[in-house]
C-alpha cells in the first residue's frame, strides 16, 4: 500500500464499509495515511475480532497511527482508548465529519467500487431483543434527499455503475425529516436524479416497513435491482415475538409472493438466526421451511451468540453444540436454495455488471445479485455491462461467456 494511502480495516455492516471509505478519503485529503479500524459490536465475536484487528494493524504498520471508531469502540470507549496500540478514537457520530480529521473543505478523489455503498440512514429506534446496535448507533436519523442525491451523483462521477443504499435500519429512512417522508420518496428522487443506466440497489430491508410507494418502485422501475435482502431472522411466530420483530411468518411469505408476482425475476436474500434462546426443534424447522416458502436464494446464517446488555442474553440459552448443529443444517438448506436459484439461470442470457478481475478471472453480478464468473481470457473490464450467455452453475456462482459488451 503506497505510504500516502490510508489503510482501512472494516468490520461489520455495509454502512460501516461506506463510512470507512469516506474516512479514508478525509484522512488522505489532509495528507495523512493512518490505519483506520471501523469496529463492530453485533456479537461478542465481532468485538473480539475488532481488538484483534487493532493489535495486528499496530504490529504490521508500526510507523502509522491506528485510529479506531465504530460500534465496539463506541460502546466501550475506555477499553479501546486505553489499548496501547490505539492512537485515537473517533466517536461514531463524528466519523464522517471533516472536522474530526481537521479538514474544512471537501475531499479529493479516491478509487471507488463499481457497486458503491451510499449511507443514507443511521441509528435505529427499534429494540430487537438480540441486538446491541441501537446503543452504539443512537436514534434513527436520515440523510436529507438533496444531500443523498448529491452524494450519489458524486459516486457516479467517480465511476460507480450501481448505488447501494445502506443504513442501520434502511427502511426507517424519512420520518425524522418530517413531511411524512418514507424510503420510497428517497428512491423516487434518486430514480429521477441519476443517469438511466445506473442501477439502484437496496441493502438489507425490514419487510414490515415496505410501504405501497416502495413496493411499486421495487416492482415497476427496471433499474431498481430486482433483489430484496430481508431481515427475517426466524421462521417461527413465537420466536419472532421473543425477538420483538415487527412481522410474522405469514407476512414474510406473503410479501415474497406479492413481490414475485409483480416482478418474476425478483431474487430474495435473508438473515436468519439459528439457535435463538427457547427455540425448540419444531420452531427451528419453521426457519428451515421458510427458506423454500419464501424461495430465498441468498441466506446469511447467524448462529445465535448472546450479546451482553441485550434482553436475549438473559433468556434461557441453548447449548453451544445444539446452536452449531442447527446453524450447520440451516447452511445446508441455504446451499440447496442457492443451487436451485443458480440452476434456474443456466442456458439463459443476462446482463452482467462487471465488478472486478480477481486472480485473472472477471466477475460481476446480474441485477438480481447473482454472482457470475467469466473465463480468464474474456475481454471484459470492471464497470462494463456485458450481455452474457449463462452456461453453468458451480453451486456458488454462474459461469458465463460474453455475447456483447456495452461500455
Ligand atoms: S432493527 Fe432490530 S436488528 Fe436491526 S438494528 Fe434495529 S434493533 Fe438491531
Tab-separated table of C-alpha atoms and ligand atoms in Angstrom:
chain	number	residue	atom	x	y	z
A	1	UNK	CA	0.000	0.000	0.000
A	2	UNK	CA	1.555	3.386	-1.038
A	3	UNK	CA	2.738	5.366	2.003
A	4	UNK	CA	0.265	8.174	1.271
A	5	UNK	CA	-2.787	5.925	1.235
A	6	UNK	CA	-4.778	5.188	4.358
A	7	UNK	CA	-5.117	1.522	5.290
A	8	UNK	CA	-8.667	0.586	6.172
A	9	UNK	CA	-9.967	-2.370	8.158
A	10	UNK	CA	-13.726	-2.681	8.094
A	11	UNK	CA	-15.616	-4.975	10.401
A	12	UNK	CA	-19.386	-5.338	10.311
A	13	UNK	CA	-22.060	-3.966	8.014
A	14	UNK	CA	-22.246	-2.238	4.635
A	15	UNK	CA	-22.903	1.063	6.433
A	16	UNK	CA	-19.549	0.671	8.160
A	17	UNK	CA	-17.965	-0.071	4.773
A	18	UNK	CA	-19.238	3.119	3.169
A	19	UNK	CA	-18.177	5.191	6.209
A	20	UNK	CA	-14.710	3.616	6.127
A	21	UNK	CA	-14.264	4.796	2.539
A	22	UNK	CA	-15.305	8.324	3.482
A	23	UNK	CA	-12.950	8.433	6.474
A	24	UNK	CA	-10.002	7.224	4.401
A	25	UNK	CA	-10.645	9.959	1.856
A	26	UNK	CA	-10.820	12.568	4.642
A	27	UNK	CA	-7.523	11.412	6.154
A	28	UNK	CA	-5.749	11.288	2.782
A	29	UNK	CA	-7.029	14.731	1.817
A	30	UNK	CA	-5.059	16.207	4.690
A	31	UNK	CA	-2.027	14.155	3.674
A	32	UNK	CA	-2.463	11.559	6.459
A	33	UNK	CA	-2.182	7.820	5.928
A	34	UNK	CA	-3.267	6.194	9.173
A	35	UNK	CA	-4.704	2.738	9.703
A	36	UNK	CA	-8.434	3.212	10.224
A	37	UNK	CA	-10.289	0.400	12.005
A	38	UNK	CA	-14.068	0.572	11.902
A	39	UNK	CA	-15.126	-1.786	14.673
A	40	UNK	CA	-18.352	-3.810	15.080
A	41	UNK	CA	-20.309	-4.836	18.166
A	42	UNK	CA	-23.062	-7.042	16.687
A	43	UNK	CA	-21.686	-10.103	18.560
A	44	UNK	CA	-19.052	-10.781	21.262
A	45	UNK	CA	-17.046	-12.408	18.493
A	46	UNK	CA	-17.156	-9.195	16.435
A	47	UNK	CA	-15.800	-7.219	19.421
A	48	UNK	CA	-13.008	-9.792	19.897
A	49	UNK	CA	-12.118	-9.578	16.175
A	50	UNK	CA	-12.078	-5.759	16.391
A	51	UNK	CA	-9.498	-5.858	19.173
A	52	UNK	CA	-7.511	-8.469	17.294
A	53	UNK	CA	-7.524	-6.303	14.156
A	54	UNK	CA	-6.170	-3.341	16.144
A	55	UNK	CA	-3.299	-5.369	17.561
A	56	UNK	CA	-2.467	-6.801	14.134
A	57	UNK	CA	-2.553	-3.366	12.490
A	58	UNK	CA	-0.133	-1.920	15.030
A	59	UNK	CA	2.183	-4.904	14.579
A	60	UNK	CA	2.127	-4.757	10.768
A	61	UNK	CA	2.279	-0.943	10.479
A	62	UNK	CA	4.409	0.313	13.394
A	63	UNK	CA	5.037	3.604	11.558
A	64	UNK	CA	1.370	4.559	11.218
A	65	UNK	CA	-1.274	5.965	13.579
A	66	UNK	CA	-4.018	3.493	14.432
A	67	UNK	CA	-7.387	5.248	14.544
A	68	UNK	CA	-10.384	3.322	15.842
A	69	UNK	CA	-14.090	4.030	15.520
A	70	UNK	CA	-17.334	2.087	15.084
A	71	UNK	CA	-19.833	0.438	17.432
A	72	UNK	CA	-17.497	-1.655	19.597
A	73	UNK	CA	-15.308	1.376	20.345
A	74	UNK	CA	-18.486	3.433	20.878
A	75	UNK	CA	-19.926	1.031	23.449
A	76	UNK	CA	-16.611	0.508	25.310
A	77	UNK	CA	-14.713	3.761	24.661
A	78	UNK	CA	-12.318	3.414	27.567
A	79	UNK	CA	-11.484	-0.199	26.834
A	80	UNK	CA	-10.415	0.754	23.317
A	81	UNK	CA	-8.831	4.127	24.043
A	82	UNK	CA	-6.556	2.555	26.660
A	83	UNK	CA	-5.231	-0.071	24.252
A	84	UNK	CA	-1.535	0.825	23.761
A	85	UNK	CA	-1.919	0.262	20.030
A	86	UNK	CA	-4.609	2.931	19.661
A	87	UNK	CA	-3.560	6.487	18.668
A	88	UNK	CA	-7.037	7.984	18.644
A	89	UNK	CA	-10.733	7.070	18.855
A	90	UNK	CA	-13.274	8.874	16.659
A	91	UNK	CA	-16.864	8.792	18.010
A	92	UNK	CA	-19.412	7.145	15.718
A	93	UNK	CA	-21.380	10.364	15.252
A	94	UNK	CA	-18.251	12.286	14.160
A	95	UNK	CA	-16.545	9.709	11.950
A	96	UNK	CA	-17.513	11.313	8.602
A	97	UNK	CA	-17.313	14.885	9.854
A	98	UNK	CA	-14.331	16.647	8.180
A	99	UNK	CA	-13.660	18.437	11.462
A	100	UNK	CA	-12.790	15.052	13.017
A	101	UNK	CA	-9.949	14.935	10.515
A	102	UNK	CA	-9.119	18.630	10.974
A	103	UNK	CA	-10.348	19.473	7.491
A	104	UNK	CA	-12.593	22.287	6.380
A	105	UNK	CA	-13.080	21.566	2.655
A	106	UNK	CA	-14.280	18.523	0.708
A	107	UNK	CA	-12.132	15.501	-0.113
A	108	UNK	CA	-10.037	14.554	-3.167
A	109	UNK	CA	-10.992	11.662	-5.495
A	110	UNK	CA	-10.313	8.076	-4.330
A	111	UNK	CA	-10.860	4.879	-6.341
A	112	UNK	CA	-14.293	3.532	-5.646
A	113	UNK	CA	-16.089	0.252	-6.224
A	114	UNK	CA	-18.240	-0.232	-9.270
A	115	UNK	CA	-21.007	-1.058	-6.804
A	116	UNK	CA	-20.758	1.887	-4.421
A	117	UNK	CA	-22.441	1.890	-0.986
A	118	UNK	CA	-24.279	5.128	-0.179
A	119	UNK	CA	-25.061	5.669	3.502
A	120	UNK	CA	-28.477	7.364	3.728
A	121	UNK	CA	-29.671	6.295	7.172
A	122	UNK	CA	-28.130	5.725	10.593
A	123	UNK	CA	-29.233	4.617	14.049
A	124	UNK	CA	-32.353	2.632	14.976
A	125	UNK	CA	-35.479	3.202	17.097
A	126	UNK	CA	-36.351	-0.495	17.371
A	127	UNK	CA	-35.268	-2.754	20.212
A	128	UNK	CA	-34.935	-6.270	18.851
A	129	UNK	CA	-34.067	-8.356	21.888
A	130	UNK	CA	-30.832	-9.813	20.425
A	131	UNK	CA	-29.409	-6.556	19.128
A	132	UNK	CA	-26.984	-4.063	20.661
A	133	UNK	CA	-26.686	-1.772	17.631
A	134	UNK	CA	-29.149	0.957	18.709
A	135	UNK	CA	-26.997	1.520	21.803
A	136	UNK	CA	-23.924	2.046	19.609
A	137	UNK	CA	-25.522	3.966	16.788
A	138	UNK	CA	-28.187	6.059	18.547
A	139	UNK	CA	-31.640	7.063	17.318
A	140	UNK	CA	-32.758	6.645	13.714
A	141	UNK	CA	-31.774	9.568	11.505
A	142	UNK	CA	-31.924	10.155	7.777
A	143	UNK	CA	-29.748	11.917	5.216
A	144	UNK	CA	-31.869	14.615	3.523
A	145	UNK	CA	-32.934	13.891	-0.057
A	146	UNK	CA	-30.833	16.644	-1.685
A	147	UNK	CA	-27.657	15.546	0.075
A	148	UNK	CA	-28.336	11.910	-0.798
A	149	UNK	CA	-28.811	12.773	-4.474
A	150	UNK	CA	-25.651	14.906	-4.475
A	151	UNK	CA	-23.607	12.146	-2.834
A	152	UNK	CA	-24.982	9.596	-5.269
A	153	UNK	CA	-24.078	11.769	-8.263
A	154	UNK	CA	-20.587	12.272	-6.818
A	155	UNK	CA	-20.167	8.488	-6.663
A	156	UNK	CA	-21.357	8.160	-10.267
A	157	UNK	CA	-18.896	10.852	-11.381
A	158	UNK	CA	-16.154	8.797	-9.714
A	159	UNK	CA	-17.053	5.658	-11.619
A	160	UNK	CA	-19.889	3.927	-9.750
A	161	UNK	CA	-22.260	1.994	-12.011
A	162	UNK	CA	-24.516	0.919	-9.157
A	163	UNK	CA	-25.587	2.728	-5.988
A	164	UNK	CA	-26.286	0.502	-2.962
A	165	UNK	CA	-28.401	2.318	-0.370
A	166	UNK	CA	-27.216	1.418	3.124
A	167	UNK	CA	-28.243	2.175	6.677
A	168	UNK	CA	-28.637	0.538	10.068
A	169	UNK	CA	-32.423	0.263	9.557
A	170	UNK	CA	-32.724	1.436	5.984
A	171	UNK	CA	-36.495	1.186	5.692
A	172	UNK	CA	-36.939	3.629	8.586
A	173	UNK	CA	-35.475	6.397	6.412
A	174	UNK	CA	-37.586	9.546	6.413
A	175	UNK	CA	-39.923	10.303	9.365
A	176	UNK	CA	-37.261	12.192	11.346
A	177	UNK	CA	-37.051	14.646	8.428
A	178	UNK	CA	-40.760	15.464	8.871
A	179	UNK	CA	-43.053	15.926	5.822
A	180	UNK	CA	-44.329	12.345	6.217
A	181	UNK	CA	-41.358	11.012	4.195
A	182	UNK	CA	-40.520	7.325	3.722
A	183	UNK	CA	-37.781	5.405	1.909
A	184	UNK	CA	-39.950	5.317	-1.219
A	185	UNK	CA	-39.637	9.100	-1.514
A	186	UNK	CA	-35.853	8.882	-1.480
A	187	UNK	CA	-35.725	6.066	-4.040
A	188	UNK	CA	-38.089	8.050	-6.270
A	189	UNK	CA	-35.831	11.123	-6.052
A	190	UNK	CA	-32.718	9.080	-6.863
A	191	UNK	CA	-34.555	7.480	-9.782
A	192	UNK	CA	-35.182	10.992	-11.155
A	193	UNK	CA	-31.668	12.300	-10.415
A	194	UNK	CA	-29.373	9.507	-11.593
A	195	UNK	CA	-28.396	8.695	-15.211
A	196	UNK	CA	-30.699	5.969	-16.601
A	197	UNK	CA	-28.066	3.228	-16.818
A	198	UNK	CA	-27.159	3.365	-13.105
A	199	UNK	CA	-28.625	0.543	-11.027
A	200	UNK	CA	-30.085	1.338	-7.621
A	201	UNK	CA	-29.960	-1.457	-5.032
A	202	UNK	CA	-31.395	-1.616	-1.544
A	203	UNK	CA	-29.190	-3.302	1.033
A	204	UNK	CA	-30.854	-5.093	3.956
A	205	UNK	CA	-34.502	-4.074	4.490
A	206	UNK	CA	-37.242	-4.816	7.023
A	207	UNK	CA	-40.199	-6.259	5.079
A	208	UNK	CA	-42.610	-4.957	7.715
A	209	UNK	CA	-41.622	-1.388	6.798
A	210	UNK	CA	-42.105	-1.603	2.997
A	211	UNK	CA	-44.961	0.784	2.162
A	212	UNK	CA	-47.003	0.892	-1.077
A	213	UNK	CA	-44.767	3.552	-2.609
A	214	UNK	CA	-41.607	1.499	-2.115
A	215	UNK	CA	-43.381	-1.694	-3.191
A	216	UNK	CA	-44.391	-0.076	-6.507
A	217	UNK	CA	-40.882	1.237	-7.132
A	218	UNK	CA	-39.308	-2.154	-6.373
A	219	UNK	CA	-41.671	-3.935	-8.735
A	220	UNK	CA	-42.160	-1.387	-11.531
A	221	UNK	CA	-38.855	0.501	-12.007
A	222	UNK	CA	-36.443	-1.612	-14.026
A	223	UNK	CA	-33.208	-0.004	-12.842
A	224	UNK	CA	-34.108	-0.695	-9.196
A	225	UNK	CA	-32.410	-4.042	-8.775
A	226	UNK	CA	-34.864	-6.974	-8.561
A	227	UNK	CA	-33.282	-8.120	-5.326
A	228	UNK	CA	-34.521	-7.781	-1.761
A	229	UNK	CA	-32.374	-8.799	1.203
A	230	UNK	CA	-34.872	-9.216	4.021
A	231	UNK	CA	-34.100	-9.060	7.711
A	232	UNK	CA	-36.297	-12.100	8.534
A	233	UNK	CA	-34.264	-13.526	11.435
A	234	UNK	CA	-36.530	-16.567	12.114
A	235	UNK	CA	-39.450	-18.598	10.717
A	236	UNK	CA	-41.461	-19.197	13.885
A	237	UNK	CA	-44.023	-16.685	15.208
A	238	UNK	CA	-43.250	-17.283	18.875
A	239	UNK	CA	-39.528	-16.754	18.279
A	240	UNK	CA	-40.245	-13.629	16.195
A	241	UNK	CA	-42.322	-12.334	19.112
A	242	UNK	CA	-39.499	-13.051	21.580
A	243	UNK	CA	-37.119	-11.244	19.203
A	244	UNK	CA	-39.501	-8.256	19.154
A	245	UNK	CA	-39.614	-8.301	15.335
A	246	UNK	CA	-42.391	-6.453	13.531
A	247	UNK	CA	-43.571	-9.230	11.228
A	248	UNK	CA	-44.834	-12.810	11.432
A	249	UNK	CA	-44.225	-15.878	9.300
A	250	UNK	CA	-47.331	-15.476	7.116
A	251	UNK	CA	-46.496	-11.823	6.387
A	252	UNK	CA	-42.957	-12.725	5.297
A	253	UNK	CA	-44.198	-15.404	2.914
A	254	UNK	CA	-46.973	-13.154	1.616
A	255	UNK	CA	-44.544	-10.278	0.926
A	256	UNK	CA	-42.202	-12.502	-1.098
A	257	UNK	CA	-45.131	-13.929	-3.092
A	258	UNK	CA	-46.555	-10.466	-3.857
A	259	UNK	CA	-43.147	-9.087	-4.891
A	260	UNK	CA	-42.504	-12.097	-7.095
A	261	UNK	CA	-45.977	-11.906	-8.673
A	262	UNK	CA	-45.297	-8.297	-9.721
A	263	UNK	CA	-41.654	-8.899	-10.683
A	264	UNK	CA	-40.904	-12.552	-11.605
A	265	UNK	CA	-37.122	-12.001	-11.780
A	266	UNK	CA	-37.006	-10.782	-8.165
A	267	UNK	CA	-34.457	-12.671	-6.025
A	268	UNK	CA	-34.535	-12.782	-2.243
A	269	UNK	CA	-31.840	-12.882	0.382
A	270	UNK	CA	-32.366	-13.038	4.123
A	271	UNK	CA	-30.639	-13.037	7.506
A	272	UNK	CA	-31.660	-15.989	9.699
A	273	UNK	CA	-30.555	-16.727	13.257
A	274	UNK	CA	-30.124	-20.369	14.335
A	275	UNK	CA	-30.483	-21.309	17.994
A	276	UNK	CA	-32.240	-18.266	19.457
A	277	UNK	CA	-32.980	-18.809	23.172
A	278	UNK	CA	-36.008	-21.070	23.832
A	279	UNK	CA	-36.076	-22.270	20.183
A	280	UNK	CA	-37.427	-25.839	20.076
A	281	UNK	CA	-36.765	-28.325	17.271
A	282	UNK	CA	-40.258	-27.643	15.873
A	283	UNK	CA	-39.646	-23.877	15.914
A	284	UNK	CA	-36.306	-24.336	14.168
A	285	UNK	CA	-37.909	-26.437	11.446
A	286	UNK	CA	-40.139	-23.443	10.731
A	287	UNK	CA	-36.980	-21.494	9.816
A	288	UNK	CA	-35.781	-24.334	7.600
A	289	UNK	CA	-39.124	-24.438	5.772
A	290	UNK	CA	-39.225	-20.646	5.422
A	291	UNK	CA	-36.207	-20.803	3.082
A	292	UNK	CA	-38.264	-22.675	0.493
A	293	UNK	CA	-41.599	-20.970	1.225
A	294	UNK	CA	-40.059	-17.541	0.561
A	295	UNK	CA	-37.923	-19.032	-2.230
A	296	UNK	CA	-34.814	-17.437	-0.748
A	297	UNK	CA	-31.637	-17.567	-2.832
A	298	UNK	CA	-29.016	-15.998	-0.531
A	299	UNK	CA	-29.324	-16.896	3.131
A	300	UNK	CA	-26.932	-15.418	5.703
A	301	UNK	CA	-26.906	-17.778	8.670
A	302	UNK	CA	-26.053	-16.424	12.123
A	303	UNK	CA	-25.536	-18.918	14.954
A	304	UNK	CA	-27.063	-17.157	17.962
A	305	UNK	CA	-24.496	-15.653	20.328
A	306	UNK	CA	-25.720	-13.767	23.405
A	307	UNK	CA	-24.746	-10.100	23.307
A	308	UNK	CA	-24.149	-8.739	26.794
A	309	UNK	CA	-26.623	-5.990	27.624
A	310	UNK	CA	-29.430	-7.373	25.441
A	311	UNK	CA	-32.665	-8.964	26.755
A	312	UNK	CA	-31.970	-12.150	24.748
A	313	UNK	CA	-28.728	-12.677	26.696
A	314	UNK	CA	-30.864	-13.060	29.845
A	315	UNK	CA	-33.192	-15.655	28.278
A	316	UNK	CA	-32.633	-19.431	28.802
A	317	UNK	CA	-29.843	-20.287	26.341
A	318	UNK	CA	-29.497	-23.368	24.151
A	319	UNK	CA	-26.218	-25.234	24.488
A	320	UNK	CA	-23.477	-24.255	22.014
A	321	UNK	CA	-23.363	-27.687	20.357
A	322	UNK	CA	-27.062	-27.524	19.504
A	323	UNK	CA	-26.712	-23.961	18.144
A	324	UNK	CA	-23.783	-25.068	15.967
A	325	UNK	CA	-25.668	-28.134	14.748
A	326	UNK	CA	-28.725	-26.079	13.790
A	327	UNK	CA	-26.576	-23.456	12.057
A	328	UNK	CA	-24.961	-26.244	10.021
A	329	UNK	CA	-28.384	-27.604	8.987
A	330	UNK	CA	-29.598	-24.142	8.046
A	331	UNK	CA	-26.452	-23.592	5.967
A	332	UNK	CA	-27.052	-26.877	4.150
A	333	UNK	CA	-30.619	-25.765	3.393
A	334	UNK	CA	-29.229	-22.415	2.222
A	335	UNK	CA	-26.777	-24.168	-0.122
A	336	UNK	CA	-29.641	-26.154	-1.673
A	337	UNK	CA	-31.620	-22.938	-2.104
A	338	UNK	CA	-28.705	-21.191	-3.805
A	339	UNK	CA	-28.279	-24.185	-6.099
A	340	UNK	CA	-31.952	-24.056	-7.072
A	341	UNK	CA	-31.610	-20.345	-7.790
A	342	UNK	CA	-28.450	-20.739	-9.893
A	343	UNK	CA	-29.817	-23.655	-11.911
A	344	UNK	CA	-32.843	-21.562	-12.933
A	345	UNK	CA	-30.430	-19.322	-14.890
A	346	UNK	CA	-28.414	-21.981	-16.744
A	347	UNK	CA	-28.831	-21.849	-20.553
A	348	UNK	CA	-30.338	-18.347	-20.359
A	349	UNK	CA	-28.901	-14.900	-21.056
A	350	UNK	CA	-28.480	-11.898	-18.782
A	351	UNK	CA	-26.795	-8.509	-18.359
A	352	UNK	CA	-23.813	-8.673	-16.016
A	353	UNK	CA	-22.219	-5.637	-14.379
A	354	UNK	CA	-18.501	-6.481	-14.184
A	355	UNK	CA	-17.180	-5.617	-10.728
A	356	UNK	CA	-13.575	-6.805	-10.727
A	357	UNK	CA	-10.947	-9.092	-12.186
A	358	UNK	CA	-9.886	-11.369	-9.345
A	359	UNK	CA	-6.896	-13.702	-9.860
A	360	UNK	CA	-7.259	-13.065	-13.582
A	361	UNK	CA	-10.951	-14.033	-13.582
A	362	UNK	CA	-13.520	-11.356	-14.436
A	363	UNK	CA	-16.554	-11.491	-12.179
A	364	UNK	CA	-19.711	-9.479	-11.711
A	365	UNK	CA	-23.394	-9.752	-10.884
A	366	UNK	CA	-26.758	-9.912	-12.578
A	367	UNK	CA	-29.243	-7.267	-11.467
A	368	UNK	CA	-30.815	-9.841	-9.111
A	369	UNK	CA	-27.429	-10.145	-7.351
A	370	UNK	CA	-26.417	-13.498	-8.819
A	371	UNK	CA	-22.627	-13.886	-8.874
A	372	UNK	CA	-21.252	-14.547	-12.375
A	373	UNK	CA	-17.704	-15.549	-13.373
A	374	UNK	CA	-16.139	-15.457	-16.854
A	375	UNK	CA	-13.190	-17.326	-18.341
A	376	UNK	CA	-9.813	-15.706	-17.647
A	377	UNK	CA	-9.398	-14.780	-21.307
A	378	UNK	CA	-12.747	-12.987	-21.531
A	379	UNK	CA	-12.101	-9.397	-22.667
A	380	UNK	CA	-14.386	-7.645	-20.238
A	381	UNK	CA	-13.460	-4.815	-17.860
A	382	UNK	CA	-14.731	-3.616	-14.449
A	383	UNK	CA	-17.615	-1.188	-14.911
A	384	UNK	CA	-18.705	-2.733	-18.221
A	385	UNK	CA	-22.217	-4.157	-18.715
A	386	UNK	CA	-21.899	-7.419	-20.565
A	387	UNK	CA	-24.653	-9.312	-22.303
A	388	UNK	CA	-23.778	-12.886	-21.342
A	389	UNK	CA	-24.759	-16.466	-22.021
A	390	UNK	CA	-25.100	-18.196	-18.637
A	391	UNK	CA	-23.684	-21.626	-19.290
A	392	UNK	CA	-23.290	-23.489	-15.991
A	393	UNK	CA	-23.746	-23.340	-12.204
A	394	UNK	CA	-20.998	-24.221	-9.717
A	395	UNK	CA	-23.046	-24.224	-6.524
A	396	UNK	CA	-21.697	-20.775	-5.604
A	397	UNK	CA	-21.933	-18.809	-8.832
A	398	UNK	CA	-22.716	-18.997	-12.532
A	399	UNK	CA	-20.227	-19.421	-15.346
A	400	UNK	CA	-20.773	-17.286	-18.407
A	401	UNK	CA	-19.428	-16.192	-21.757
A	402	UNK	CA	-19.841	-12.697	-23.189
A	403	UNK	CA	-22.283	-12.185	-26.072
A	404	UNK	CA	-21.601	-8.425	-26.469
A	405	UNK	CA	-20.076	-5.537	-24.430
A	406	UNK	CA	-21.822	-2.126	-23.867
A	407	UNK	CA	-19.272	0.436	-22.477
B	1	LIG	S1	-33.998	-3.205	13.526
B	1	LIG	FE1	-33.529	-4.566	15.234
B	1	LIG	S2	-31.821	-5.799	14.459
B	1	LIG	FE2	-31.946	-4.011	13.166
B	1	LIG	S3	-30.555	-2.522	14.090
B	1	LIG	FE3	-32.598	-2.121	14.895
B	1	LIG	S4	-32.685	-3.242	16.816
B	1	LIG	FE4	-30.986	-4.070	15.617
